[in-house]
Tab-separated table of C-alpha atoms in Angstrom:
chain	number	residue	atom	x	y	z
A	1	UNK	CA	153.094	83.893	217.503
A	2	UNK	CA	156.765	84.091	217.266
A	3	UNK	CA	158.407	80.858	216.730
A	4	UNK	CA	161.692	80.416	218.045
A	5	UNK	CA	164.861	78.723	216.718
A	6	UNK	CA	165.007	76.424	219.227
A	7	UNK	CA	161.662	75.406	218.277
A	8	UNK	CA	162.125	75.890	214.828
A	9	UNK	CA	164.459	72.741	215.393
A	10	UNK	CA	162.085	70.705	216.923
A	11	UNK	CA	159.741	71.117	214.511
A	12	UNK	CA	162.633	70.388	211.909
A	13	UNK	CA	163.950	67.293	213.631
A	14	UNK	CA	159.693	65.879	213.690
A	15	UNK	CA	159.825	65.654	209.505
A	16	UNK	CA	156.333	67.443	209.306
A	17	UNK	CA	156.301	70.251	206.277
A	18	UNK	CA	154.447	73.957	206.945
A	19	UNK	CA	151.920	75.326	205.105
A	20	UNK	CA	152.077	79.204	205.852
A	21	UNK	CA	149.014	79.983	203.405
A	22	UNK	CA	150.050	83.667	204.145
A	23	UNK	CA	148.337	85.015	201.767
A	24	UNK	CA	144.880	83.799	203.804
A	25	UNK	CA	146.410	86.447	206.700
A	26	UNK	CA	147.551	88.972	204.307
A	27	UNK	CA	143.769	89.071	202.683
A	28	UNK	CA	142.488	88.956	206.699
A	29	UNK	CA	144.423	92.205	207.044
A	30	UNK	CA	143.594	93.969	204.132
A	31	UNK	CA	140.220	93.328	204.835
A	32	UNK	CA	140.380	95.003	207.931
A	33	UNK	CA	142.576	97.771	206.719
A	34	UNK	CA	139.126	98.394	204.433
A	35	UNK	CA	140.896	97.232	200.747
A	36	UNK	CA	141.215	93.803	199.324
A	37	UNK	CA	144.647	94.565	196.594
A	38	UNK	CA	142.593	91.949	194.088
A	39	UNK	CA	144.954	91.954	190.681
A	40	UNK	CA	144.280	91.400	187.260
A	41	UNK	CA	144.371	87.779	187.114
A	42	UNK	CA	142.007	87.460	190.671
A	43	UNK	CA	139.898	89.632	188.693
A	44	UNK	CA	139.718	87.464	185.544
A	45	UNK	CA	139.584	84.799	187.487
A	46	UNK	CA	136.987	85.252	190.238
A	47	UNK	CA	133.552	86.519	189.075
A	48	UNK	CA	132.719	89.933	188.638
A	49	UNK	CA	129.845	90.165	191.683
A	50	UNK	CA	132.001	88.076	193.912
A	51	UNK	CA	134.713	90.893	193.374
A	52	UNK	CA	132.392	93.431	194.179
A	53	UNK	CA	131.295	91.882	197.680
A	54	UNK	CA	135.052	93.336	198.915
A	55	UNK	CA	134.894	96.459	197.459
A	56	UNK	CA	135.839	99.153	199.854
A	57	UNK	CA	131.922	100.220	200.000
A	58	UNK	CA	131.090	97.004	200.234
A	59	UNK	CA	133.547	96.737	203.451
A	60	UNK	CA	132.798	99.423	204.622
A	61	UNK	CA	128.917	98.742	204.845
A	62	UNK	CA	129.491	95.252	206.263
A	63	UNK	CA	132.191	95.969	209.396
A	64	UNK	CA	133.622	92.543	210.869
A	65	UNK	CA	131.148	91.214	213.376
A	66	UNK	CA	131.990	91.897	217.139
A	67	UNK	CA	133.262	87.859	217.964
A	68	UNK	CA	135.922	87.939	215.029
A	69	UNK	CA	136.891	91.771	215.192
A	70	UNK	CA	139.584	90.589	217.923
A	71	UNK	CA	140.968	88.137	215.637
A	72	UNK	CA	141.195	90.151	212.154
A	73	UNK	CA	142.861	92.805	214.465
A	74	UNK	CA	145.620	90.050	215.963
A	75	UNK	CA	146.053	89.258	212.458
A	76	UNK	CA	146.727	92.726	211.040
A	77	UNK	CA	149.329	93.016	214.616
A	78	UNK	CA	151.227	89.420	213.429
A	79	UNK	CA	150.967	90.274	209.381
A	80	UNK	CA	154.923	90.641	208.834
A	81	UNK	CA	155.792	87.724	211.609
A	82	UNK	CA	153.928	85.346	209.601
A	83	UNK	CA	156.975	85.578	206.898
A	84	UNK	CA	159.543	85.720	209.489
A	85	UNK	CA	158.291	82.535	211.011
A	86	UNK	CA	157.580	80.986	207.383
A	87	UNK	CA	161.654	81.680	206.806
A	88	UNK	CA	162.922	80.015	210.157
A	89	UNK	CA	161.011	77.377	209.655
A	90	UNK	CA	162.387	76.948	206.405
A	91	UNK	CA	165.929	77.853	207.692
A	92	UNK	CA	165.725	75.440	210.204
A	93	UNK	CA	165.259	72.499	207.351
A	94	UNK	CA	161.137	72.176	207.790
A	95	UNK	CA	160.201	70.973	204.254
A	96	UNK	CA	157.889	74.418	203.067
A	97	UNK	CA	154.768	73.351	200.340
A	98	UNK	CA	152.849	76.318	198.994
A	99	UNK	CA	148.816	76.272	199.866
A	100	UNK	CA	146.846	78.829	200.242
A	101	UNK	CA	143.181	77.795	201.964
A	102	UNK	CA	141.668	79.296	198.759
A	103	UNK	CA	138.015	80.232	198.514
A	104	UNK	CA	138.461	81.668	202.151
A	105	UNK	CA	138.094	85.880	202.682
A	106	UNK	CA	138.795	86.627	199.498
A	107	UNK	CA	141.343	84.613	199.029
A	108	UNK	CA	140.876	83.249	195.224
A	109	UNK	CA	141.258	79.797	193.900
A	110	UNK	CA	143.940	80.024	191.175
A	111	UNK	CA	145.583	83.033	191.478
A	112	UNK	CA	146.243	82.746	195.810
A	113	UNK	CA	148.655	80.106	194.581
A	114	UNK	CA	150.890	82.814	192.875
A	115	UNK	CA	150.371	85.345	195.370
A	116	UNK	CA	151.101	83.138	197.815
A	117	UNK	CA	154.717	81.995	196.435
A	118	UNK	CA	155.247	85.713	196.054
A	119	UNK	CA	154.735	86.362	199.666
A	120	UNK	CA	156.667	83.269	200.598
A	121	UNK	CA	159.999	84.720	198.151
A	122	UNK	CA	158.606	88.421	199.793
A	123	UNK	CA	159.681	86.591	203.553
A	124	UNK	CA	163.038	85.429	202.314
A	125	UNK	CA	163.096	81.913	200.476
A	126	UNK	CA	164.617	81.495	197.159
A	127	UNK	CA	161.755	81.425	194.191
A	128	UNK	CA	163.558	77.747	193.200
A	129	UNK	CA	162.883	76.489	196.679
A	130	UNK	CA	159.145	77.864	196.429
A	131	UNK	CA	158.525	76.362	192.979
A	132	UNK	CA	159.376	73.154	194.139
A	133	UNK	CA	157.058	73.426	197.309
A	134	UNK	CA	154.111	74.437	195.287
A	135	UNK	CA	155.168	70.738	193.038
A	136	UNK	CA	157.620	68.010	193.710
A	137	UNK	CA	158.164	68.280	197.466
A	138	UNK	CA	153.985	68.116	198.339
A	139	UNK	CA	154.105	65.030	195.593
A	140	UNK	CA	156.255	63.567	196.754
A	141	UNK	CA	154.885	63.799	200.081
A	142	UNK	CA	151.726	62.422	198.882
A	143	UNK	CA	152.232	59.763	196.939
A	144	UNK	CA	155.226	57.080	196.876
A	145	UNK	CA	155.303	56.893	193.079
A	146	UNK	CA	153.492	60.758	192.021
A	147	UNK	CA	152.821	60.921	188.292
A	148	UNK	CA	153.043	64.718	188.990
A	149	UNK	CA	155.160	67.663	190.828
A	150	UNK	CA	157.721	66.678	187.712
A	151	UNK	CA	158.701	66.893	184.151
A	152	UNK	CA	159.751	63.673	183.159
A	153	UNK	CA	159.038	60.899	180.877
A	154	UNK	CA	155.934	58.634	181.916
A	155	UNK	CA	154.470	61.474	183.736
A	156	UNK	CA	151.151	63.216	183.752
A	157	UNK	CA	151.816	66.369	181.271
A	158	UNK	CA	150.402	69.148	183.421
A	159	UNK	CA	152.310	72.207	182.366
A	160	UNK	CA	151.874	75.908	183.326
A	161	UNK	CA	154.378	77.730	180.694
A	162	UNK	CA	155.053	81.347	181.458
A	163	UNK	CA	156.756	84.371	180.100
A	164	UNK	CA	160.000	84.719	182.026
A	165	UNK	CA	162.326	82.678	184.647
A	166	UNK	CA	159.947	82.079	188.321
A	167	UNK	CA	163.799	80.853	189.491
A	168	UNK	CA	164.507	84.647	189.103
A	169	UNK	CA	161.340	86.861	189.529
A	170	UNK	CA	158.745	84.470	190.865
A	171	UNK	CA	155.939	86.541	189.261
A	172	UNK	CA	156.301	85.102	185.706
A	173	UNK	CA	154.364	82.476	187.002
A	174	UNK	CA	151.276	85.116	186.652
A	175	UNK	CA	152.397	85.852	183.014
A	176	UNK	CA	151.036	82.705	181.972
A	177	UNK	CA	151.495	81.920	177.973
A	178	UNK	CA	149.429	78.358	177.778
A	179	UNK	CA	148.444	75.579	180.487
A	180	UNK	CA	148.942	71.791	179.367
A	181	UNK	CA	146.244	69.434	180.936
A	182	UNK	CA	147.273	65.598	180.668
A	183	UNK	CA	149.863	66.413	177.662
A	184	UNK	CA	146.664	68.709	175.820
A	185	UNK	CA	146.446	72.547	174.818
A	186	UNK	CA	143.832	74.132	177.022
A	187	UNK	CA	142.472	77.013	175.513
A	188	UNK	CA	141.597	79.928	177.851
A	189	UNK	CA	138.219	81.321	175.932
A	190	UNK	CA	137.166	78.387	173.941
A	191	UNK	CA	135.552	79.302	170.576
């Protein structure tokens, strides 16, 4: 549905945060259209046999069940509204967290967070705000004194180092150069 400006103000006044999970709706829309748009990161993370379950031929061979088809069609019709609602809520002052409900209908854990950030930026949110919604903002919401979410002394050193500046181009988050977990370099392909 459509969120009105008045509703957005009411929601903002409550202090509640939004987690749009737009990637879920995008994947459902793609499934409804008959083609899942998996990118290189999706294919690297997800086992090939799972990706193959979402091939165009498999989607065609296994159409949506009768009871889910109306919901799938509604999601397809409201596809563009999701971003408008998220932007309106953000502009009204509702804190935005980045979440994905990964592992639902081709929504791949790991890469889906990058896709969600892209969708939020495409909806009109500034990349810097989206990055905060994926890092420090939820950490501060969940913990009184979070050990994660920011780069500071005495914090857990979990870092994703990327090529480029994600504050200018959110797509840079997919250009992973290195991952540091608890202060240790993680090797992507152990020797």
